[in-house]
Amino acid sequence: MLHPDTLPLVQAFAQAGVTCWLIGGQAVEVLCGGNVRPHDDIDFLVREADGARAVAVLEGLGFTHAHGSLAAGDVFYRRGEGLVDLVPVRDDVDPPRTVGELAPIVWPAGFLTPYAVEWAGVRVPTLTPAMHRAMKGVVAAFYGVELRPKDRADLAALATL
């Protein structure tokens, strides 16, 4: 189910001029048009140059730092039960590059191809379905793990598109 903070966050980032891409389970919900699986958080790739502005947006909405950092490549902010994960990405190169500890990840060419979905009247920037599928494998390979059940659920939902 789409987290109630997802669309307001997308709108707040857009109003602040933050370039971001909704990823993870929340993005799969938007792409597939409905409930796919339970979620732990709301994940965004955020243009590296906009990272500090994205953090300021979260803090302005009452989110507080939970752990990680933009420089390390992954930062989490919490408000109540809501958790937001920001992953900075350099979009000035193709393929794009994540930063910090995630810099060794090799994303496919065209990974950040412009793509958006309208949901409840909100334009939601995200990755293409093909790039969401690719992301699952790239991340699992980077960490040297098998796909998690939630990743398999996302892939099954994306396969219907």
Coordinates of N, CA and C in Angstrom, one line a residue:
M1 N 0.8 -1.2 0.0 CA 0.0 0.0 0.0 C 0.9 1.2 0.0
L2 N 0.5 2.2 -0.8 CA 1.3 3.4 -0.9 C 1.3 4.2 0.5
H3 N 2.5 4.5 1.0 CA 2.6 5.2 2.2 C 2.0 6.6 2.1
P4 N 1.3 7.1 3.1 CA 0.6 8.4 3.0 C 1.6 9.5 2.8
D5 N 2.9 9.3 3.2 CA 3.9 10.4 3.0 C 4.5 10.4 1.6
T6 N 4.3 9.4 0.8 CA 5.0 9.3 -0.5 C 4.6 10.5 -1.4
L7 N 3.4 10.7 -1.7 CA 3.0 11.8 -2.7 C 3.4 13.2 -2.1
P8 N 3.1 13.4 -0.8 CA 3.5 14.8 -0.3 C 5.0 15.0 -0.4
L9 N 5.8 13.9 -0.2 CA 7.2 14.1 -0.3 C 7.6 14.4 -1.7
V10 N 7.0 13.6 -2.7 CA 7.3 13.9 -4.1 C 7.0 15.4 -4.4
Q11 N 5.9 15.9 -4.0 CA 5.5 17.2 -4.2 C 6.4 18.2 -3.5
A12 N 6.8 17.9 -2.3 CA 7.7 18.9 -1.6 C 9.1 18.9 -2.2
F13 N 9.6 17.8 -2.7 CA 10.9 17.8 -3.4 C 10.7 18.6 -4.7
A14 N 9.7 18.4 -5.4 CA 9.5 19.1 -6.7 C 9.4 20.6 -6.4
Q15 N 8.6 21.0 -5.4 CA 8.5 22.5 -5.1 C 9.8 23.1 -4.7
A16 N 10.7 22.3 -4.1 CA 12.0 22.8 -3.7 C 13.1 22.7 -4.8
G17 N 12.7 22.2 -5.9 CA 13.6 22.1 -7.0 C 14.6 20.9 -6.9
V18 N 14.2 19.9 -6.1 CA 15.1 18.7 -5.9 C 14.8 17.7 -7.0
T19 N 15.8 17.3 -7.7 CA 15.6 16.3 -8.7 C 15.8 14.9 -8.0
C20 N 14.7 14.1 -8.1 CA 14.7 12.8 -7.4 C 13.9 11.8 -8.2
W21 N 14.1 10.6 -7.9 CA 13.4 9.5 -8.5 C 12.9 8.6 -7.4
L22 N 11.6 8.3 -7.3 CA 11.0 7.4 -6.4 C 11.5 6.0 -6.8
I23 N 12.0 5.2 -5.9 CA 12.5 3.8 -6.2 C 11.9 2.9 -5.2
G24 N 12.3 1.6 -5.3 CA 11.9 0.6 -4.3 C 10.4 0.3 -4.4
G25 N 9.9 -0.3 -3.3 CA 8.5 -0.8 -3.3 C 7.5 0.2 -3.5
Q26 N 7.7 1.5 -3.0 CA 6.7 2.5 -3.3 C 6.6 2.8 -4.8
A27 N 7.7 2.8 -5.5 CA 7.7 3.1 -6.9 C 7.0 1.9 -7.7
V28 N 7.2 0.7 -7.2 CA 6.5 -0.4 -7.8 C 5.0 -0.3 -7.7
E29 N 4.6 0.2 -6.5 CA 3.1 0.4 -6.3 C 2.6 1.4 -7.3
V30 N 3.3 2.5 -7.5 CA 2.9 3.5 -8.4 C 2.9 3.0 -9.9
L31 N 4.0 2.3 -10.2 CA 4.1 1.8 -11.6 C 3.0 0.7 -11.9
C32 N 2.7 -0.1 -10.9 CA 1.7 -1.2 -11.1 C 0.3 -0.8 -10.8
G33 N 0.1 0.4 -10.3 CA -1.2 0.9 -10.0 C -1.9 0.3 -8.8
G34 N -1.2 -0.2 -7.9 CA -1.9 -0.7 -6.7 C -1.0 -1.4 -5.7
N35 N -1.6 -2.0 -4.7 CA -0.9 -2.7 -3.7 C -0.2 -3.9 -4.2
V36 N 1.1 -4.0 -3.9 CA 2.0 -5.1 -4.3 C 2.4 -5.9 -3.0
R37 N 2.9 -5.2 -2.0 CA 3.5 -5.8 -0.8 C 3.6 -4.8 0.3
P38 N 3.8 -5.2 1.5 CA 4.1 -4.2 2.6 C 5.5 -3.6 2.4
H39 N 5.6 -2.4 3.0 CA 6.9 -1.6 2.8 C 7.5 -1.2 4.2
D40 N 8.8 -1.0 4.2 CA 9.5 -0.6 5.4 C 9.8 0.9 5.3
D41 N 9.9 1.5 4.1 CA 10.3 2.8 4.0 C 9.9 3.4 2.6
I42 N 10.3 4.6 2.4 CA 10.1 5.3 1.1 C 11.5 5.6 0.6
D43 N 11.9 5.1 -0.6 CA 13.2 5.2 -1.1 C 13.3 6.2 -2.3
F44 N 14.3 7.1 -2.3 CA 14.5 8.0 -3.3 C 15.9 8.0 -3.8
L45 N 16.2 8.0 -5.1 CA 17.5 8.5 -5.6 C 17.3 10.0 -5.6
V46 N 18.4 10.7 -5.3 CA 18.3 12.1 -5.3 C 19.6 12.6 -6.0
R47 N 19.4 13.5 -6.9 CA 20.6 14.1 -7.6 C 21.6 14.6 -6.5
E48 N 22.8 14.2 -6.6 CA 23.9 14.5 -5.6 C 23.9 16.0 -5.3
A49 N 23.8 16.8 -6.3 CA 23.9 18.2 -6.1 C 22.7 18.8 -5.4
D50 N 21.6 18.0 -5.3 CA 20.4 18.4 -4.6 C 20.3 17.8 -3.2
G51 N 21.2 17.0 -2.8 CA 21.1 16.2 -1.6 C 20.9 17.1 -0.4
A52 N 21.6 18.1 -0.2 CA 21.5 19.0 1.0 C 20.1 19.6 1.0
R53 N 19.6 20.0 -0.2 CA 18.3 20.6 -0.3 C 17.2 19.6 0.1
A54 N 17.4 18.3 -0.4 CA 16.4 17.2 0.0 C 16.4 17.0 1.5
V55 N 17.6 17.0 2.1 CA 17.6 16.9 3.6 C 16.9 18.1 4.2
A56 N 17.1 19.3 3.7 CA 16.4 20.4 4.3 C 14.9 20.3 4.2
V57 N 14.4 19.7 3.0 CA 13.0 19.5 2.9 C 12.5 18.6 3.9
L58 N 13.2 17.4 4.1 CA 12.8 16.5 5.1 C 12.7 17.1 6.5
E59 N 13.8 17.8 6.9 CA 13.9 18.4 8.2 C 12.8 19.4 8.4
G60 N 12.4 20.2 7.3 CA 11.4 21.1 7.4 C 10.0 20.5 7.6
L61 N 9.9 19.2 7.2 CA 8.6 18.5 7.4 C 8.6 17.7 8.7
G62 N 9.7 17.9 9.5 CA 9.7 17.2 10.8 C 10.4 15.9 10.9
F63 N 11.1 15.5 9.8 CA 11.9 14.3 9.8 C 13.2 14.6 10.5
T64 N 13.7 13.6 11.2 CA 15.0 13.8 11.9 C 15.9 12.7 11.4
H65 N 17.2 13.0 11.4 CA 18.2 12.0 11.0 C 18.2 10.8 11.8
A66 N 18.1 9.6 11.1 CA 18.1 8.3 11.8 C 19.5 7.7 11.7
H67 N 20.1 7.6 10.5 CA 21.5 7.1 10.4 C 22.0 7.3 8.9
G68 N 23.3 7.1 8.7 CA 23.9 7.3 7.4 C 24.2 8.7 7.1
S69 N 24.7 9.0 5.9 CA 25.0 10.3 5.5 C 25.0 10.4 3.9
L70 N 24.8 11.6 3.4 CA 24.8 11.7 2.0 C 26.2 11.4 1.5
A71 N 27.3 11.8 2.2 CA 28.6 11.5 1.7 C 28.9 10.0 1.7
A72 N 28.3 9.2 2.6 CA 28.5 7.8 2.7 C 27.7 7.1 1.6
G73 N 26.7 7.8 1.0 CA 26.0 7.2 -0.1 C 24.6 6.8 0.2
D74 N 24.1 6.9 1.5 CA 22.8 6.5 1.9 C 22.5 7.1 3.2
V75 N 21.4 7.8 3.3 CA 21.0 8.5 4.6 C 19.5 8.3 4.8
F76 N 19.2 8.0 6.1 CA 17.8 7.8 6.5 C 17.3 8.8 7.4
Y77 N 16.0 9.2 7.2 CA 15.4 10.2 8.1 C 14.0 9.6 8.5
R78 N 13.7 9.9 9.8 CA 12.5 9.3 10.4 C 11.6 10.4 10.9
R79 N 10.3 10.1 10.7 CA 9.2 10.9 11.4 C 8.2 9.9 11.8
G80 N 8.0 9.8 13.1 CA 7.1 8.8 13.6 C 7.5 7.4 13.1
E81 N 6.6 6.7 12.5 CA 6.9 5.4 12.0 C 7.4 5.5 10.5
G82 N 7.4 6.7 10.0 CA 7.8 6.8 8.6 C 9.3 6.9 8.5
L83 N 9.9 6.2 7.5 CA 11.3 6.2 7.3 C 11.6 6.5 5.8
V84 N 12.4 7.5 5.6 CA 12.8 7.9 4.2 C 14.3 7.6 4.0
D85 N 14.6 7.0 2.9 CA 15.9 6.7 2.5 C 16.3 7.5 1.3
L86 N 17.4 8.3 1.4 CA 17.9 9.1 0.3 C 19.2 8.5 -0.2
V87 N 19.3 8.2 -1.5 CA 20.5 7.7 -2.1 C 21.0 8.7 -3.1
P88 N 22.1 9.5 -2.8 CA 22.5 10.4 -3.8 C 23.2 9.8 -5.0
V89 N 22.9 10.4 -6.2 CA 23.4 9.8 -7.4 C 23.9 10.9 -8.3
R90 N 25.0 10.7 -9.0 CA 25.5 11.6 -10.0 C 24.8 11.4 -11.3
D91 N 24.0 12.3 -11.7 CA 23.3 12.2 -13.0 C 24.0 12.9 -14.1
D92 N 25.2 13.4 -13.9 CA 25.9 14.1 -14.9 C 26.8 13.2 -15.8
V93 N 26.7 11.9 -15.5 CA 27.5 10.9 -16.2 C 26.5 9.8 -16.6
D94 N 26.9 9.1 -17.7 CA 26.0 8.0 -18.1 C 27.0 6.8 -18.4
P95 N 26.9 5.7 -17.6 CA 25.9 5.5 -16.6 C 26.1 6.3 -15.4
P96 N 25.0 6.6 -14.7 CA 25.1 7.4 -13.5 C 25.9 6.7 -12.4
R97 N 26.3 7.4 -11.4 CA 27.1 6.8 -10.3 C 26.5 7.2 -9.0
T98 N 26.4 6.2 -8.1 CA 26.1 6.5 -6.7 C 27.4 6.9 -6.1
V99 N 27.3 7.4 -4.9 CA 28.5 8.0 -4.2 C 28.9 7.2 -2.9
G100 N 30.0 7.6 -2.3 CA 30.4 7.0 -1.1 C 30.6 5.5 -1.2
E101 N 30.0 4.8 -0.2 CA 30.2 3.3 -0.1 C 29.5 2.6 -1.3
L102 N 28.6 3.3 -1.9 CA 27.8 2.7 -3.0 C 28.4 3.1 -4.4
A103 N 29.5 3.8 -4.4 CA 30.2 4.3 -5.6 C 30.6 3.1 -6.5
P104 N 31.0 1.9 -6.0 CA 31.3 0.8 -6.9 C 30.2 0.2 -7.7
I105 N 29.0 0.5 -7.3 CA 27.8 0.0 -8.1 C 27.9 0.5 -9.5
V106 N 27.7 -0.4 -10.4 CA 27.7 -0.1 -11.8 C 26.3 -0.1 -12.3
W107 N 25.7 1.0 -12.6 CA 24.3 1.1 -13.1 C 24.3 1.0 -14.6
P108 N 23.2 0.5 -15.2 CA 23.2 0.3 -16.6 C 23.1 1.7 -17.3
A109 N 23.6 1.8 -18.5 CA 23.4 3.0 -19.3 C 22.0 3.3 -19.4
G110 N 21.6 4.6 -19.4 CA 20.2 4.9 -19.5 C 19.4 4.7 -18.2
F111 N 20.1 4.4 -17.1 CA 19.4 4.1 -15.8 C 18.5 5.2 -15.4
L112 N 18.8 6.5 -15.6 CA 18.0 7.6 -15.2 C 17.2 8.2 -16.3
T113 N 16.9 7.4 -17.3 CA 16.0 7.8 -18.4 C 14.8 8.5 -17.9
P114 N 14.5 9.7 -18.3 CA 13.3 10.4 -17.7 C 12.0 9.5 -17.9
Y115 N 11.3 9.4 -16.8 CA 10.1 8.5 -16.7 C 9.3 9.0 -15.5
A116 N 8.0 9.2 -15.7 CA 7.1 9.6 -14.7 C 5.8 9.0 -14.8
V117 N 5.1 8.8 -13.7 CA 3.8 8.2 -13.6 C 2.9 9.2 -12.9
E118 N 1.7 9.4 -13.4 CA 0.7 10.2 -12.7 C 0.0 9.3 -11.7
W119 N -0.1 9.8 -10.5 CA -0.8 9.1 -9.4 C -1.5 10.1 -8.6
A120 N -2.8 9.9 -8.5 CA -3.7 10.9 -7.8 C -3.4 12.3 -8.1
G121 N -3.2 12.6 -9.4 CA -2.9 13.9 -9.8 C -1.5 14.5 -9.6
V122 N -0.6 13.6 -9.1 CA 0.8 14.0 -8.8 C 1.7 13.3 -9.9
R123 N 2.6 14.1 -10.4 CA 3.6 13.5 -11.4 C 4.7 13.0 -10.5
V124 N 4.9 11.6 -10.6 CA 5.9 10.9 -9.8 C 7.1 10.5 -10.6
P125 N 8.2 11.2 -10.5 CA 9.4 10.8 -11.2 C 10.0 9.5 -10.7
T126 N 10.3 8.6 -11.6 CA 10.8 7.3 -11.1 C 11.6 6.7 -12.3
L127 N 12.0 5.5 -12.2 CA 12.8 4.8 -13.2 C 11.8 4.1 -14.1
T128 N 12.2 3.7 -15.3 CA 11.4 2.9 -16.2 C 11.2 1.5 -15.5
P129 N 10.2 0.8 -15.9 CA 10.0 -0.6 -15.3 C 11.2 -1.4 -15.6
A130 N 11.8 -1.3 -16.8 CA 13.0 -2.1 -17.1 C 14.2 -1.8 -16.1
M131 N 14.4 -0.5 -15.8 CA 15.4 -0.1 -14.9 C 15.2 -0.5 -13.5
H132 N 13.9 -0.5 -13.1 CA 13.6 -1.0 -11.7 C 13.9 -2.5 -11.7
R133 N 13.6 -3.3 -12.7 CA 14.0 -4.7 -12.7 C 15.5 -4.8 -12.7
A134 N 16.2 -4.1 -13.5 CA 17.7 -4.1 -13.5 C 18.3 -3.8 -12.1
M135 N 17.7 -2.8 -11.4 CA 18.2 -2.3 -10.1 C 18.2 -3.5 -9.1
K136 N 17.1 -4.3 -9.1 CA 17.0 -5.4 -8.2 C 18.2 -6.3 -8.3
G137 N 18.6 -6.7 -9.5 CA 19.7 -7.6 -9.7 C 21.1 -6.9 -9.4
V138 N 21.2 -5.7 -9.8 CA 22.5 -4.9 -9.6 C 22.7 -4.8 -8.1
V139 N 21.7 -4.5 -7.3 CA 21.9 -4.3 -5.9 C 22.2 -5.6 -5.2
A140 N 21.4 -6.7 -5.6 CA 21.7 -8.0 -5.0 C 23.1 -8.5 -5.3
A141 N 23.6 -8.2 -6.5 CA 25.0 -8.6 -6.9 C 26.0 -7.8 -6.1
F142 N 25.7 -6.5 -5.9 CA 26.6 -5.6 -5.2 C 26.8 -6.2 -3.8
Y143 N 25.8 -6.5 -3.1 CA 25.8 -7.0 -1.8 C 26.1 -8.5 -1.7
G144 N 26.2 -9.2 -2.8 CA 26.5 -10.6 -2.8 C 25.4 -11.5 -2.1
V145 N 24.2 -11.1 -2.3 CA 23.1 -11.8 -1.7 C 22.0 -12.2 -2.8
E146 N 21.2 -13.2 -2.4 CA 20.1 -13.6 -3.3 C 19.0 -12.5 -3.2
L147 N 18.1 -12.5 -4.1 CA 17.0 -11.6 -4.1 C 16.1 -11.9 -2.9
R148 N 15.7 -10.9 -2.2 CA 14.8 -11.1 -1.0 C 13.4 -11.4 -1.5
P149 N 12.6 -11.9 -0.7 CA 11.2 -12.2 -1.1 C 10.5 -10.9 -1.5
K150 N 10.7 -9.8 -0.9 CA 10.1 -8.5 -1.3 C 10.6 -8.1 -2.7
D151 N 11.9 -8.4 -3.0 CA 12.4 -8.1 -4.4 C 11.7 -9.0 -5.4
R152 N 11.5 -10.3 -5.1 CA 10.9 -11.2 -6.0 C 9.4 -10.8 -6.2
A153 N 8.7 -10.3 -5.2 CA 7.4 -9.8 -5.3 C 7.3 -8.6 -6.2
D154 N 8.3 -7.7 -6.1 CA 8.4 -6.5 -6.9 C 8.6 -6.9 -8.4
L155 N 9.5 -7.8 -8.6 CA 9.8 -8.3 -10.0 C 8.6 -9.0 -10.6
A156 N 7.9 -9.7 -9.8 CA 6.7 -10.4 -10.4 C 5.6 -9.3 -10.8
A157 N 5.5 -8.3 -10.0 CA 4.5 -7.2 -10.3 C 5.0 -6.5 -11.5
L158 N 6.3 -6.2 -11.6 CA 6.8 -5.4 -12.7 C 6.7 -6.2 -14.0
A159 N 6.8 -7.6 -13.9 CA 6.6 -8.4 -15.1 C 5.3 -8.3 -15.7
T160 N 4.3 -7.8 -15.0 CA 2.9 -7.7 -15.6 C 2.8 -6.4 -16.5
L161 N 3.8 -5.6 -16.4 CA 3.7 -4.3 -17.2 C 4.1 -4.5 -18.7

